[in-house]
Amino acid sequence: MLALIELPLLVLLSALLPAAIVTAADSTPSCDCYETDADSVFTQHEFHDFRTLTPVASAPPLPSVLPQELDPTPDNYTTEPGIGNAQAGWIQSNDWTDYWATMDWGKLPTGDFPMRMQNSLANVYISGSDVDTDATSKLVLRTHRFSNFQSTAEVESLHRNFLYASIRIRARVTGASGAVAGLFIYQNGQNESDIEILTRDNNNEIRYSNQPVVDDQGNEIAGASTSVDMATGTEIDGTDEPDKRKMVKRAKYGDVKWDDWHTHRIDWTEGKSSWFVDGEHYLDKEYGVPTVASYFVMNMWSDGGVWSGNMSVGDTAYMEIEWVEMAFNTSGPDDLSSRDLHKRAGKPECQTMCTIDGVQVVGNPEIGAAASVAVKYTMLFGGVVLAMLGMGVL
């Protein structure tokens, strides 16, 4: 009986073990496509890691005086240079400027948004990390309230031609009430998919929306925006008129707090936006899904309006980021195409499929599902081999 099972088992092991060993040794495979645990496939991948940079002792100084104001433009944005200087060192290196642009535009106040906003280069910087994480550094976006304006931060990807993406951000939000932390895919007011954290909200509440949220008459559009209570799984449709909100009770996922470190994720695929926290799927929307080439934005702001809240003079709030991972497809040329950063000329697509979820080291794609199965079989049959050796079967 032992002789009957010995040869087939050895053949199976010889087929599986070498492949698994090669996969384990090759931590940076040459990938042509990248698959997520939601079965989406993308052709490009980037991992921006802010955890091991040389930290700077203090944040850049933030000027309290506005630049000369211009007359309002049709969209209430100004184009004069901003205030404050970019932090010296890494934030001015090609590692940052080849992929990201730090904004310095301002926005004049209106009746609904009474506080003048002014982005500052000084509000985006590298800081030392805290004792509650293994990282030695982090990226910080800051917003601060002065007496006559709100100093804000915005970062935009230089990739302007994303057409579908899975974007993950390891982050937390801290500081005073009245600020908004935004992580979103954007092209215009009709093509925008948002993760938004309001510091005036309970720290379990995260808001997800596809734009537009209101119609031409200013009425809320059902299904456009959803607030999720991460402690209870309760979903609240809409951001205005609390007495008219529809509450949907869902299973409790866990006590997620946005002032703790978590991995926030947005997947944009054809006809659907999906949101996750720490790999757990929370929400889908088919309303308002972007349909045109877009880019990714991270910002920290307030305009003194009813929605954002009004920060007290002297208050500050922060979004701290350890890393950003992006798997994406593109449509047409963009700001990076001239540098040939992602050309795959002559390489057939998806010759090597890699996965970005469930990997040993975050940000390091691994050979996909087949390799994962091989590793599992190696673990299983490796134990069988040892047992059989101990019994004298092999």
Coordinates of C-alpha atoms in Angstrom, one line a residue:
M1 CA 0.0 0.0 0.0
L2 CA 2.8 2.4 0.8
A3 CA 4.5 1.7 -2.5
L4 CA 1.2 2.6 -4.3
I5 CA 1.1 6.1 -2.8
E6 CA 4.8 6.9 -2.7
L7 CA 5.4 7.6 -6.4
P8 CA 2.3 9.9 -7.0
L9 CA 3.0 11.8 -3.9
L10 CA 6.6 12.3 -4.8
V11 CA 5.6 13.5 -8.3
L12 CA 3.2 16.0 -6.8
L13 CA 5.8 17.3 -4.3
S14 CA 8.5 17.6 -7.0
A15 CA 6.0 19.7 -9.1
L16 CA 5.0 21.9 -6.2
L17 CA 8.0 22.4 -4.0
P18 CA 10.5 24.0 -6.5
A19 CA 8.0 26.5 -7.8
A20 CA 7.1 27.6 -4.2
I21 CA 10.8 27.9 -3.2
V22 CA 11.5 30.1 -6.3
T23 CA 8.4 32.3 -5.5
A24 CA 9.5 32.8 -1.9
A25 CA 13.0 33.8 -2.9
D26 CA 11.9 36.2 -5.6
S27 CA 10.4 39.0 -3.5
T28 CA 10.3 41.5 -6.5
P29 CA 9.0 39.6 -9.5
S30 CA 8.8 41.2 -12.9
C31 CA 5.0 41.8 -13.1
D32 CA 3.0 42.7 -16.1
C33 CA -0.4 42.9 -14.4
Y34 CA -1.6 43.4 -10.8
E35 CA -4.6 41.6 -9.3
T36 CA -6.6 42.6 -6.2
D37 CA -8.6 40.5 -3.9
A38 CA -11.7 42.0 -5.5
D39 CA -10.6 40.2 -8.8
S40 CA -9.7 43.5 -10.5
V41 CA -6.7 43.6 -12.8
F42 CA -4.5 46.6 -13.5
T43 CA -1.4 47.1 -15.7
Q44 CA 0.6 49.5 -13.5
H45 CA 1.7 49.7 -9.8
E46 CA 3.4 52.2 -7.6
F47 CA 4.2 52.1 -3.9
H48 CA 5.1 55.4 -2.2
D49 CA 6.7 54.6 1.2
F50 CA 7.2 57.5 3.7
R51 CA 8.1 55.3 6.7
T52 CA 11.9 55.2 6.5
L53 CA 12.9 58.7 5.5
T54 CA 15.2 61.0 7.4
P55 CA 12.9 62.9 9.7
V56 CA 13.1 66.7 10.1
A57 CA 13.2 68.1 13.6
S58 CA 10.3 70.5 13.1
A59 CA 7.6 71.3 10.6
P60 CA 8.2 74.2 8.2
P61 CA 7.2 77.7 9.5
L62 CA 3.8 78.8 8.3
P63 CA 3.4 82.5 7.3
S64 CA 0.3 84.2 8.8
V65 CA 0.0 86.9 6.2
L66 CA -2.0 86.3 3.0
P67 CA -0.6 87.2 -0.4
Q68 CA -2.2 90.0 -2.3
E69 CA -5.7 89.1 -3.2
L70 CA -7.0 89.1 -6.8
D71 CA -10.5 89.7 -8.0
P72 CA -12.6 86.5 -7.8
T73 CA -12.4 84.3 -10.9
P74 CA -15.6 82.4 -12.0
D75 CA -14.8 79.5 -9.8
N76 CA -13.5 81.7 -6.9
Y77 CA -9.9 80.4 -7.2
T78 CA -6.9 82.6 -7.3
T79 CA -3.7 82.0 -9.2
E80 CA -1.1 84.0 -7.4
P81 CA 1.8 82.2 -5.7
G82 CA 1.0 80.8 -2.3
I83 CA 2.6 81.4 1.0
G84 CA 5.3 79.4 2.8
N85 CA 8.2 77.4 1.4
A86 CA 8.5 73.6 0.8
Q87 CA 10.4 71.7 3.4
A88 CA 14.1 71.2 2.5
G89 CA 15.3 67.7 1.8
W90 CA 13.2 64.8 0.6
I91 CA 10.1 66.7 -0.2
Q92 CA 12.0 68.7 -2.8
S93 CA 13.7 65.6 -4.3
N94 CA 12.8 63.8 -7.4
D95 CA 11.4 61.0 -5.3
W96 CA 8.5 63.4 -4.5
T97 CA 8.4 65.9 -7.4
D98 CA 8.4 63.2 -10.1
Y99 CA 5.1 61.8 -8.8
W100 CA 3.3 64.5 -6.8
A101 CA 2.5 68.2 -7.0
T102 CA 2.0 70.3 -3.9
M103 CA -0.6 72.9 -4.5
D104 CA -0.3 76.6 -3.6
W105 CA -3.6 78.0 -5.0
G106 CA -6.1 79.9 -2.9
K107 CA -9.9 80.2 -2.9
L108 CA -11.8 83.3 -2.1
P109 CA -14.7 83.2 0.4
T110 CA -18.3 83.1 -0.6
G111 CA -21.6 83.4 1.3
D112 CA -21.8 79.7 1.8
F113 CA -18.0 79.2 2.5
P114 CA -17.0 82.3 4.5
M115 CA -13.4 81.5 5.2
R116 CA -10.7 82.3 2.7
M117 CA -8.6 79.2 1.9
Q118 CA -4.9 79.3 1.0
N119 CA -2.9 76.2 0.2
S120 CA 0.7 76.4 1.4
L121 CA 3.8 74.4 0.3
A122 CA 4.8 74.5 4.0
N123 CA 1.7 72.4 4.9
V124 CA 3.1 69.2 3.2
Y125 CA 6.2 67.8 5.0
I126 CA 8.0 64.8 6.4
S127 CA 7.9 64.4 10.1
G128 CA 9.4 61.9 12.6
S129 CA 6.9 59.2 13.6
D130 CA 5.5 58.4 17.0
V131 CA 6.2 55.5 19.4
D132 CA 2.9 53.8 18.4
T133 CA 4.3 52.6 15.0
D134 CA 7.4 50.9 13.7
A135 CA 8.0 53.7 11.2
T136 CA 10.6 56.3 11.7
S137 CA 8.9 58.9 9.5
K138 CA 5.6 59.9 7.9
L139 CA 4.1 62.3 5.4
V140 CA 2.0 65.1 7.0
L141 CA -0.7 67.3 5.5
R142 CA -1.6 70.2 7.8
T143 CA -4.4 72.8 8.0
H144 CA -4.2 75.8 10.4
R145 CA -6.7 78.5 11.2
F146 CA -5.4 82.1 11.3
S147 CA -7.7 85.0 12.2
N148 CA -8.6 85.9 8.6
F149 CA -7.9 82.7 6.6
Q150 CA -7.5 79.0 6.7
S151 CA -4.0 77.7 5.7
T152 CA -4.6 74.4 3.9
A153 CA -2.8 71.5 2.2
E154 CA -3.4 69.7 -1.1
V155 CA -1.3 67.1 -3.0
E156 CA -2.2 65.9 -6.5
S157 CA -0.8 62.9 -8.4
L158 CA 1.1 63.8 -11.6
H159 CA -0.6 60.9 -13.2
R160 CA -3.6 62.7 -14.7
N161 CA -4.8 59.8 -16.8
F162 CA -6.0 57.1 -14.4
L163 CA -8.8 55.1 -15.9
Y164 CA -9.7 52.7 -13.1
A165 CA -7.6 52.1 -10.0
S166 CA -7.2 50.5 -6.6
I167 CA -5.7 53.1 -4.2
R168 CA -4.7 52.3 -0.6
I169 CA -3.5 54.8 2.0
R170 CA -2.2 54.0 5.4
A171 CA -3.2 57.1 7.4
R172 CA -4.7 58.6 10.5
V173 CA -6.3 62.0 11.1
T174 CA -5.7 64.0 14.3
G175 CA -6.3 67.5 15.7
A176 CA -9.0 70.1 16.1
S177 CA -12.6 70.0 15.1
G178 CA -13.7 71.8 11.9
A179 CA -11.3 70.3 9.3
V180 CA -11.8 67.8 6.4
A181 CA -9.3 65.1 5.3
G182 CA -9.9 64.2 1.7
L183 CA -8.7 61.2 -0.3
F184 CA -10.3 61.1 -3.7
I185 CA -10.2 60.4 -7.4
Y186 CA -11.0 63.5 -9.4
Q187 CA -11.4 65.1 -12.8
N188 CA -14.4 67.5 -12.3
G189 CA -17.6 67.9 -10.3
Q190 CA -19.2 65.1 -12.3
N191 CA -16.3 62.7 -12.0
E192 CA -15.2 62.4 -8.4
S193 CA -15.1 59.5 -5.9
D194 CA -14.4 60.5 -2.3
I195 CA -13.2 59.3 1.1
E196 CA -13.7 62.1 3.6
I197 CA -13.1 62.4 7.3
L198 CA -14.6 65.3 9.1
T199 CA -12.9 66.1 12.4
R200 CA -16.2 67.4 13.8
D201 CA -17.6 63.9 13.4
N202 CA -17.4 61.0 15.8
N203 CA -14.1 59.3 15.3
N204 CA -15.9 56.1 14.1
E205 CA -17.6 58.0 11.2
I206 CA -16.2 58.0 7.7
R207 CA -18.0 59.5 4.7
Y208 CA -18.0 58.0 1.2
S209 CA -19.5 59.7 -1.9
N210 CA -19.6 60.0 -5.6
Q211 CA -20.3 63.4 -7.0
P212 CA -22.5 65.3 -7.6
V213 CA -24.0 65.0 -4.1
V214 CA -26.7 67.6 -4.8
D215 CA -28.8 68.5 -7.8
D216 CA -29.2 71.8 -9.6
Q217 CA -31.7 73.0 -7.0
G218 CA -29.4 72.1 -4.1
N219 CA -31.3 69.0 -3.1
E220 CA -29.4 66.0 -1.8
I221 CA -29.3 63.1 -4.3
A222 CA -30.2 59.8 -2.8
G223 CA -27.4 57.3 -2.8
A224 CA -24.7 59.9 -3.6
S225 CA -23.2 60.1 -0.2
T226 CA -23.0 57.6 2.6
S227 CA -21.7 58.0 6.2
V228 CA -20.6 54.7 7.7
D229 CA -20.4 54.2 11.5
M230 CA -17.4 51.9 11.7
A231 CA -18.3 50.7 15.2
T232 CA -21.9 49.5 14.5
G233 CA -21.9 49.1 10.7
T234 CA -24.8 51.6 10.5
E235 CA -25.0 53.4 7.1
I236 CA -26.5 56.9 6.8
D237 CA -27.5 58.0 3.4
G238 CA -26.8 61.6 2.7
T239 CA -24.9 64.4 4.5
D240 CA -27.7 67.0 5.0
E241 CA -31.0 67.2 6.9
P242 CA -30.3 64.6 9.6
D243 CA -34.0 64.1 10.3
K244 CA -34.5 62.7 6.8
R245 CA -31.5 60.3 6.8
K246 CA -32.2 56.7 6.1
M247 CA -30.3 54.4 8.4
V248 CA -29.4 50.9 7.4
K249 CA -28.1 48.5 10.0
R250 CA -25.4 46.2 8.8
A251 CA -23.1 43.7 10.5
K252 CA -20.5 45.1 12.9
Y253 CA -17.1 45.1 11.2
G254 CA -15.0 46.3 14.0
D255 CA -14.2 49.4 16.0
V256 CA -12.3 51.4 13.4
K257 CA -11.4 54.9 14.5
W258 CA -9.9 57.4 12.0
D259 CA -7.5 58.9 14.6
D260 CA -5.8 55.5 14.7
W261 CA -3.7 54.0 11.9
H262 CA -5.8 52.3 9.3
T263 CA -5.5 51.4 5.6
H264 CA -8.1 53.3 3.7
R265 CA -8.9 52.0 0.2
I266 CA -11.0 53.1 -2.8
D267 CA -11.4 50.8 -5.9
W268 CA -12.7 52.4 -9.1
T269 CA -13.7 50.0 -11.7
E270 CA -16.1 50.3 -14.7
G271 CA -19.5 51.2 -13.3
K272 CA -18.6 50.8 -9.6
S273 CA -16.8 52.5 -6.7
S274 CA -15.9 50.4 -3.7
W275 CA -14.5 51.3 -0.3
F276 CA -12.5 49.3 2.2
V277 CA -10.8 49.7 5.5
D278 CA -7.9 47.4 6.5
G279 CA -9.0 45.0 3.7
E280 CA -12.6 44.8 4.9
H281 CA -15.2 45.7 2.2
Y282 CA -17.7 48.3 3.5
L283 CA -19.6 49.9 0.6
D284 CA -20.3 49.9 -3.1
K285 CA -21.9 52.6 -5.3
E286 CA -23.0 52.5 -8.9
Y287 CA -24.3 56.1 -8.8
G288 CA -21.9 58.8 -10.1
V289 CA -19.0 56.5 -10.9
P290 CA -16.3 58.5 -12.7
T291 CA -16.1 57.7 -16.4
V292 CA -13.2 59.8 -17.6
A293 CA -9.4 59.8 -17.1
S294 CA -8.7 61.3 -13.6
Y295 CA -6.1 61.8 -11.0
F296 CA -5.7 61.2 -7.2
V297 CA -5.9 64.0 -4.6
M298 CA -5.0 64.1 -0.9
N299 CA -6.0 67.3 1.0
M300 CA -6.5 68.8 4.5
W301 CA -8.7 71.8 4.6
S302 CA -11.6 73.9 5.9
D303 CA -13.7 76.8 4.5
G304 CA -15.7 77.7 7.6
G305 CA -18.9 76.4 6.0
V306 CA -21.7 74.3 7.5
W307 CA -20.3 71.1 6.0
S308 CA -16.6 71.4 6.9
G309 CA -17.2 73.2 10.2
N310 CA -15.4 76.3 11.3
M311 CA -12.0 75.8 13.1
S312 CA -11.2 78.1 16.0
V313 CA -8.5 80.6 15.5
G314 CA -5.1 79.0 16.4
D315 CA -6.3 75.4 15.9
T316 CA -4.6 72.8 13.7
A317 CA -5.5 69.4 12.3
Y318 CA -3.3 66.9 10.5
M319 CA -3.5 63.9 8.2
E320 CA -0.5 61.7 8.7
I321 CA 0.3 59.1 6.0
E322 CA 2.8 56.2 6.1
W323 CA 2.4 55.0 2.6
V324 CA 0.3 55.1 -0.6
E325 CA -0.1 52.1 -2.9
M326 CA -1.7 52.4 -6.3
A327 CA -2.6 49.8 -8.9
F328 CA -4.1 51.4 -12.0
N329 CA -4.8 51.5 -15.7
T330 CA -4.2 54.6 -17.8
S331 CA -5.8 56.2 -20.9
G332 CA -3.6 58.2 -23.2
P333 CA -0.5 60.3 -22.3
D334 CA -0.1 62.2 -19.0
D335 CA 2.4 64.3 -17.1
L336 CA 4.7 61.4 -16.5
S337 CA 4.7 59.8 -20.0
S338 CA 7.6 61.9 -21.3
R339 CA 9.8 60.3 -18.7
D340 CA 8.9 56.8 -19.8
L341 CA 8.4 55.7 -16.2
H342 CA 5.9 53.1 -17.0
K343 CA 6.3 52.1 -20.6
R344 CA 6.1 48.4 -21.4
A345 CA 7.0 48.4 -25.1
G346 CA 7.4 45.0 -26.5
K347 CA 6.2 43.2 -23.4
P348 CA 3.0 41.2 -23.8
E349 CA 0.4 42.2 -21.2
C350 CA -0.3 39.9 -18.3
Q351 CA 2.5 37.5 -19.1
T352 CA 3.2 37.6 -15.3
M353 CA 0.2 38.2 -13.1
C354 CA 1.0 39.4 -9.6
T355 CA -1.2 40.0 -6.5
I356 CA -1.0 43.1 -4.3
D357 CA -3.2 41.7 -1.5
G358 CA -2.2 39.1 1.1
V359 CA 1.5 39.6 0.4
Q360 CA 4.3 39.0 2.9
V361 CA 5.5 42.7 2.7
V362 CA 3.0 45.4 1.9
G363 CA 3.9 47.2 -1.3
N364 CA 5.8 44.2 -2.7
P365 CA 3.6 42.4 -5.3
E366 CA 3.9 38.6 -5.5
I367 CA 3.3 36.1 -8.2
G368 CA -0.5 35.7 -8.2
A369 CA -3.0 33.1 -7.3
A370 CA -1.1 30.0 -8.6
A371 CA 1.9 30.9 -6.5
S372 CA -0.3 31.4 -3.5
V373 CA -1.7 27.9 -3.9
A374 CA 1.8 26.5 -4.4
V375 CA 3.0 28.1 -1.1
K376 CA 0.0 26.7 0.7
Y377 CA 0.7 23.2 -0.7
T378 CA 4.3 23.6 0.3
M379 CA 3.3 24.4 3.8
L380 CA 0.9 21.4 3.8
F381 CA 2.9 18.8 2.1
G382 CA 6.2 20.0 3.8
G383 CA 4.6 18.8 7.0
V384 CA 3.5 15.6 5.4
V385 CA 7.0 14.9 4.1
L386 CA 8.5 15.4 7.6
A387 CA 5.9 13.1 9.1
M388 CA 6.5 10.5 6.5
L389 CA 10.2 10.7 6.9
G390 CA 9.7 10.2 10.7
M391 CA 7.5 7.2 10.0
G392 CA 10.0 5.8 7.5
V393 CA 7.4 6.0 4.7
L394 CA 9.8 8.0 2.4

